[in-house]
Amino acid sequence: MTPGARQPEPAGLDPAAGLVAFLFPGAGHMMRGQTRRGVYIAIGVLGLFLGGLLIGGLTVVDRKSPRLETRLSFYGQMFVGPVAIGADFVHQARFKGWDAQSRTRREALPGETIRNGNIEVATEGQRPPMRRSLGKMNEIGVLYALVAGMINFIAILDALFPTLRRQERDRVTTSGAIDAVLSGGGAKA
Amino acid sequence: MSLLASIPFVDPLNLHAQWFLLLVPLALFVSMAYKAVRLPTLAGYWRQVGIMSTQIVVGMAMLGLVLYMLTQWILPMVLPMPGT
């Protein structure tokens, strides 16, 4: 390395912050006293994940999807934490029913409904509990949720291996209205 | 359940004609989370978020334009398809 080149900053290890960061996006940084960073991470990650659900519906989080891309994407989405795992659990438990003909659990199609956990023919005016997203809406929704998981993976690593000097810098440099609100009147990180 | 009812976060949105606009919130949220992790200090955070969001949106638009030109103009000139 040439003289004067930037050295990597020393990093620590904080397993508790890493675990908390996995349990809720941004919480690892908040736990380490970097509240403002944590709030921004939470808004970014949850905005992406909930945006994906809003765009593509619950279909975008499905670890047992008939589509290979959606099935594989779940393993990336999982890094959003219990929010993503819970969304998949609700999808499997509440919005899929047992199809006696194919002997599989699947979503109800138009003209069908789910009654007592079984897929049955819908009566007049009934619709399936959820509509599957198709085409671009599905692809974009899956992408949003997947990117949320990948970005949170970076945030988890950052909380797990924190840059030791950053906390001190944040304390010195942050100021302004957002900091005042987040820190309850004071201007700290 | 009504045939017309649409449940947010369960049923999909019908934005098939405006799908490309969804790049803007994607870029914004990615930039927010990434810059919160990456910046050494949070001074100038929103400016950095704005720059990165713009870079993503402009970059994707340019990539789309290049691919459009490649598939619609350049490839048909280099490799004319039968019947076109």
Short mmCIF file of C-alpha atoms in Angstrom, two decimals:
data_model
loop_
_atom_site.label_atom_id
_atom_site.label_comp_id
_atom_site.label_asym_id
_atom_site.label_seq_id
_atom_site.Cartn_x
_atom_site.Cartn_y
_atom_site.Cartn_z
CA MET A 1 0.00 0.00 0.00
CA THR A 2 1.34 3.46 -0.87
CA PRO A 3 2.02 5.92 1.95
CA GLY A 4 -1.00 8.13 2.61
CA ALA A 5 -3.50 5.59 1.18
CA ARG A 6 -6.67 5.21 3.24
CA GLN A 7 -6.50 2.36 5.73
CA PRO A 8 -9.64 0.31 6.40
CA GLU A 9 -11.33 1.55 9.55
CA PRO A 10 -11.15 -0.75 12.57
CA ALA A 11 -14.29 -2.83 12.96
CA GLY A 12 -15.67 -4.41 16.10
CA LEU A 13 -18.01 -7.33 16.65
CA ASP A 14 -21.45 -6.90 18.21
CA PRO A 15 -23.49 -10.14 17.89
CA ALA A 16 -26.43 -8.69 19.87
CA ALA A 17 -26.73 -5.74 17.47
CA GLY A 18 -26.54 -8.15 14.50
CA LEU A 19 -29.34 -10.27 15.94
CA VAL A 20 -31.51 -7.26 16.74
CA ALA A 21 -30.85 -5.88 13.22
CA PHE A 22 -32.22 -9.14 11.81
CA LEU A 23 -35.27 -9.03 14.09
CA PHE A 24 -36.24 -5.52 12.96
CA PRO A 25 -34.58 -3.42 10.21
CA GLY A 26 -32.48 -0.61 11.68
CA ALA A 27 -32.90 -1.78 15.29
CA GLY A 28 -29.26 -2.93 15.50
CA HIS A 29 -28.03 0.61 14.80
CA MET A 30 -30.61 2.09 17.18
CA MET A 31 -29.38 -0.29 19.89
CA ARG A 32 -25.83 0.97 19.34
CA GLY A 33 -27.00 4.55 19.85
CA GLN A 34 -27.13 5.44 16.14
CA THR A 35 -30.84 6.24 16.24
CA ARG A 36 -30.92 8.41 13.15
CA ARG A 37 -29.14 5.81 11.01
CA GLY A 38 -31.46 3.13 12.34
CA VAL A 39 -34.58 5.14 11.51
CA TYR A 40 -33.36 5.79 7.95
CA ILE A 41 -32.53 2.09 7.48
CA ALA A 42 -35.95 1.08 8.81
CA ILE A 43 -37.74 3.52 6.48
CA GLY A 44 -35.69 2.36 3.48
CA VAL A 45 -35.97 -1.40 4.08
CA LEU A 46 -39.60 -1.47 5.25
CA GLY A 47 -40.56 1.02 2.52
CA LEU A 48 -39.15 -1.39 -0.06
CA PHE A 49 -40.70 -4.49 1.48
CA LEU A 50 -44.16 -2.99 2.09
CA GLY A 51 -43.95 -1.30 -1.32
CA GLY A 52 -43.39 -4.75 -2.86
CA LEU A 53 -46.43 -6.12 -1.03
CA LEU A 54 -48.50 -3.12 -2.09
CA ILE A 55 -47.49 -3.43 -5.75
CA GLY A 56 -47.61 -7.20 -6.22
CA GLY A 57 -49.81 -8.29 -3.33
CA LEU A 58 -49.01 -11.13 -0.96
CA THR A 59 -48.14 -13.34 -3.97
CA VAL A 60 -44.64 -11.82 -4.03
CA VAL A 61 -43.65 -13.50 -0.73
CA ASP A 62 -44.15 -17.22 -1.24
CA ARG A 63 -41.57 -19.86 -0.32
CA LYS A 64 -43.76 -22.54 -1.91
CA SER A 65 -44.60 -20.68 -5.10
CA PRO A 66 -45.03 -22.66 -8.32
CA ARG A 67 -42.65 -20.09 -9.89
CA LEU A 68 -38.97 -20.92 -9.30
CA GLU A 69 -37.94 -17.23 -9.28
CA THR A 70 -40.41 -16.38 -6.50
CA ARG A 71 -39.39 -19.45 -4.48
CA LEU A 72 -35.70 -18.57 -4.72
CA SER A 73 -36.36 -14.87 -4.07
CA PHE A 74 -37.86 -15.75 -0.69
CA TYR A 75 -34.40 -16.72 0.58
CA GLY A 76 -33.25 -13.14 -0.12
CA GLN A 77 -36.46 -11.54 1.16
CA MET A 78 -36.03 -13.51 4.40
CA PHE A 79 -33.28 -11.07 5.48
CA VAL A 80 -35.96 -8.44 6.14
CA GLY A 81 -36.55 -10.61 9.23
CA PRO A 82 -39.72 -11.72 11.01
CA VAL A 83 -41.76 -9.25 8.94
CA ALA A 84 -41.02 -11.24 5.75
CA ILE A 85 -41.19 -14.64 7.44
CA GLY A 86 -44.53 -13.63 9.01
CA ALA A 87 -45.88 -12.42 5.65
CA ASP A 88 -45.02 -15.80 4.12
CA PHE A 89 -46.59 -17.63 7.07
CA VAL A 90 -49.84 -15.65 6.67
CA HIS A 91 -49.76 -16.34 2.93
CA GLN A 92 -49.37 -20.10 3.42
CA ALA A 93 -51.81 -20.41 6.31
CA ARG A 94 -54.54 -17.95 5.42
CA PHE A 95 -54.52 -17.63 1.63
CA LYS A 96 -53.80 -21.17 0.45
CA GLY A 97 -56.17 -24.10 0.67
CA TRP A 98 -56.03 -27.84 0.18
CA ASP A 99 -56.90 -28.94 -3.33
CA ALA A 100 -58.23 -32.51 -3.11
CA GLN A 101 -57.77 -33.13 -6.83
CA SER A 102 -54.09 -32.20 -7.15
CA ARG A 103 -53.38 -33.08 -3.48
CA THR A 104 -51.47 -29.82 -2.97
CA ARG A 105 -51.98 -26.55 -1.12
CA ARG A 106 -52.53 -23.70 -3.54
CA GLU A 107 -54.24 -20.33 -3.90
CA ALA A 108 -57.86 -20.25 -5.00
CA LEU A 109 -58.43 -19.29 -8.63
CA PRO A 110 -61.25 -17.06 -9.91
CA GLY A 111 -64.51 -18.99 -9.39
CA GLU A 112 -63.10 -20.74 -6.32
CA THR A 113 -62.91 -19.88 -2.64
CA ILE A 114 -61.33 -21.35 0.49
CA ARG A 115 -63.69 -22.84 3.08
CA ASN A 116 -62.41 -24.64 6.20
CA GLY A 117 -58.96 -24.80 4.64
CA ASN A 118 -60.21 -26.51 1.47
CA ILE A 119 -60.55 -25.06 -2.02
CA GLU A 120 -64.17 -25.17 -3.11
CA VAL A 121 -66.29 -23.74 -5.91
CA ALA A 122 -67.36 -20.18 -5.07
CA THR A 123 -70.98 -19.19 -4.76
CA GLU A 124 -72.49 -16.19 -6.58
CA GLY A 125 -70.66 -12.94 -5.74
CA GLN A 126 -67.78 -14.65 -3.91
CA ARG A 127 -64.18 -14.07 -4.93
CA PRO A 128 -60.98 -15.82 -3.93
CA PRO A 129 -59.43 -14.54 -0.65
CA MET A 130 -56.63 -12.99 -2.72
CA ARG A 131 -55.86 -12.26 -6.35
CA ARG A 132 -52.55 -13.48 -7.73
CA SER A 133 -50.38 -10.82 -9.30
CA LEU A 134 -49.20 -11.49 -12.84
CA GLY A 135 -46.64 -10.08 -15.26
CA LYS A 136 -44.83 -6.87 -14.43
CA MET A 137 -46.70 -6.21 -11.17
CA ASN A 138 -45.55 -9.57 -9.84
CA GLU A 139 -41.98 -9.17 -11.06
CA ILE A 140 -41.62 -5.63 -9.70
CA GLY A 141 -43.19 -6.62 -6.37
CA VAL A 142 -40.81 -9.58 -6.01
CA LEU A 143 -37.88 -7.30 -6.92
CA TYR A 144 -38.85 -4.67 -4.31
CA ALA A 145 -39.12 -7.29 -1.55
CA LEU A 146 -35.89 -9.00 -2.63
CA VAL A 147 -33.93 -5.73 -2.72
CA ALA A 148 -35.32 -4.95 0.77
CA GLY A 149 -33.84 -8.22 2.04
CA MET A 150 -30.48 -7.63 0.35
CA ILE A 151 -30.17 -4.07 1.68
CA ASN A 152 -31.08 -5.24 5.17
CA PHE A 153 -28.41 -7.93 4.87
CA ILE A 154 -25.87 -5.12 4.41
CA ALA A 155 -27.36 -3.30 7.41
CA ILE A 156 -27.17 -6.50 9.51
CA LEU A 157 -23.48 -6.89 8.61
CA ASP A 158 -22.86 -3.21 9.46
CA ALA A 159 -24.50 -3.67 12.87
CA LEU A 160 -22.66 -6.95 13.45
CA PHE A 161 -19.24 -5.52 12.52
CA PRO A 162 -19.60 -1.84 13.47
CA THR A 163 -17.05 0.75 12.41
CA LEU A 164 -15.71 1.82 15.77
CA ARG A 165 -15.05 5.47 15.00
CA ARG A 166 -18.44 6.18 13.36
CA GLN A 167 -20.46 6.49 16.56
CA GLU A 168 -18.18 9.23 17.81
CA ARG A 169 -18.35 11.08 14.45
CA ASP A 170 -22.15 10.88 14.41
CA ARG A 171 -22.28 12.37 17.88
CA VAL A 172 -20.16 15.31 16.77
CA THR A 173 -21.65 16.09 13.36
CA THR A 174 -25.41 15.52 13.56
CA SER A 175 -27.65 18.52 14.01
CA GLY A 176 -30.96 19.90 12.84
CA ALA A 177 -34.68 19.39 13.32
CA ILE A 178 -34.79 15.65 12.57
CA ASP A 179 -32.06 14.95 15.12
CA ALA A 180 -33.85 17.07 17.70
CA VAL A 181 -37.05 15.05 17.21
CA LEU A 182 -35.29 11.67 17.17
CA SER A 183 -33.22 12.39 20.25
CA GLY A 184 -36.06 13.99 22.21
CA GLY A 185 -34.69 17.50 22.15
CA GLY A 186 -30.91 16.92 22.18
CA ALA A 187 -28.71 16.80 19.08
CA LYS A 188 -27.09 13.38 19.32
CA ALA A 189 -27.05 10.43 16.89
CA MET B 1 -66.54 -10.78 -0.38
CA SER B 2 -67.41 -8.31 -3.11
CA LEU B 3 -66.08 -8.90 -6.59
CA LEU B 4 -64.82 -5.31 -6.71
CA ALA B 5 -63.10 -5.23 -3.33
CA SER B 6 -59.35 -4.91 -3.52
CA ILE B 7 -57.34 -5.42 -0.35
CA PRO B 8 -54.09 -3.39 -0.13
CA PHE B 9 -50.96 -5.52 0.55
CA VAL B 10 -52.92 -8.67 -0.39
CA ASP B 11 -54.19 -7.94 -3.90
CA PRO B 12 -51.88 -6.39 -6.51
CA LEU B 13 -52.16 -2.84 -7.83
CA ASN B 14 -53.23 -2.34 -11.42
CA LEU B 15 -50.33 -0.22 -12.67
CA HIS B 16 -49.46 -2.25 -15.76
CA ALA B 17 -49.41 0.87 -17.94
CA GLN B 18 -47.33 2.97 -15.49
CA TRP B 19 -44.93 0.26 -14.29
CA PHE B 20 -41.81 2.28 -15.20
CA LEU B 21 -42.73 4.97 -12.64
CA LEU B 22 -42.16 2.41 -9.89
CA LEU B 23 -38.41 2.81 -10.48
CA VAL B 24 -38.51 6.18 -8.68
CA PRO B 25 -39.62 4.95 -5.20
CA LEU B 26 -37.38 1.89 -5.61
CA ALA B 27 -34.35 4.13 -6.23
CA LEU B 28 -35.31 6.44 -3.35
CA PHE B 29 -35.75 3.70 -0.74
CA VAL B 30 -32.58 1.87 -1.86
CA SER B 31 -30.61 5.12 -1.61
CA MET B 32 -32.05 5.94 1.82
CA ALA B 33 -31.10 2.59 3.35
CA TYR B 34 -27.76 2.28 1.55
CA LYS B 35 -26.54 5.80 2.36
CA ALA B 36 -27.62 5.39 6.01
CA VAL B 37 -25.25 2.41 6.23
CA ARG B 38 -22.46 3.70 4.00
CA LEU B 39 -21.89 7.37 4.85
CA PRO B 40 -19.15 8.01 7.44
CA THR B 41 -21.22 10.90 8.84
CA LEU B 42 -24.85 11.81 8.27
CA ALA B 43 -24.08 15.42 7.43
CA GLY B 44 -25.43 16.01 3.90
CA TYR B 45 -27.41 12.75 4.02
CA TRP B 46 -30.41 13.95 1.98
CA ARG B 47 -28.17 15.47 -0.68
CA GLN B 48 -26.35 12.14 -1.04
CA VAL B 49 -29.69 10.29 -1.20
CA GLY B 50 -30.88 12.66 -3.93
CA ILE B 51 -27.68 12.19 -5.95
CA MET B 52 -27.78 8.38 -5.71
CA SER B 53 -31.52 8.23 -6.55
CA THR B 54 -30.95 10.41 -9.61
CA GLN B 55 -27.96 8.30 -10.68
CA ILE B 56 -30.04 5.11 -10.48
CA VAL B 57 -33.02 6.55 -12.38
CA VAL B 58 -30.90 8.22 -15.08
CA GLY B 59 -28.64 5.17 -15.36
CA MET B 60 -31.59 2.82 -15.84
CA ALA B 61 -33.20 5.18 -18.36
CA MET B 62 -29.95 5.34 -20.34
CA LEU B 63 -29.58 1.56 -20.20
CA GLY B 64 -33.16 1.21 -21.47
CA LEU B 65 -32.43 3.65 -24.29
CA VAL B 66 -29.26 1.80 -25.31
CA LEU B 67 -31.05 -1.57 -25.31
CA TYR B 68 -33.92 -0.07 -27.30
CA MET B 69 -31.51 1.26 -29.92
CA LEU B 70 -29.64 -2.04 -30.00
CA THR B 71 -32.73 -4.20 -30.50
CA GLN B 72 -34.77 -1.85 -32.69
CA TRP B 73 -32.13 -0.20 -34.89
CA ILE B 74 -28.66 -1.73 -34.72
CA LEU B 75 -29.44 -5.48 -34.67
CA PRO B 76 -31.95 -5.24 -37.56
CA MET B 77 -29.24 -3.43 -39.60
CA VAL B 78 -26.52 -5.97 -38.78
CA LEU B 79 -28.69 -9.10 -38.87
CA PRO B 80 -31.79 -8.48 -40.99
CA MET B 81 -34.51 -10.96 -40.03
CA PRO B 82 -36.38 -12.74 -42.80
CA GLY B 83 -39.77 -11.18 -43.46
CA THR B 84 -38.90 -7.75 -41.99
#
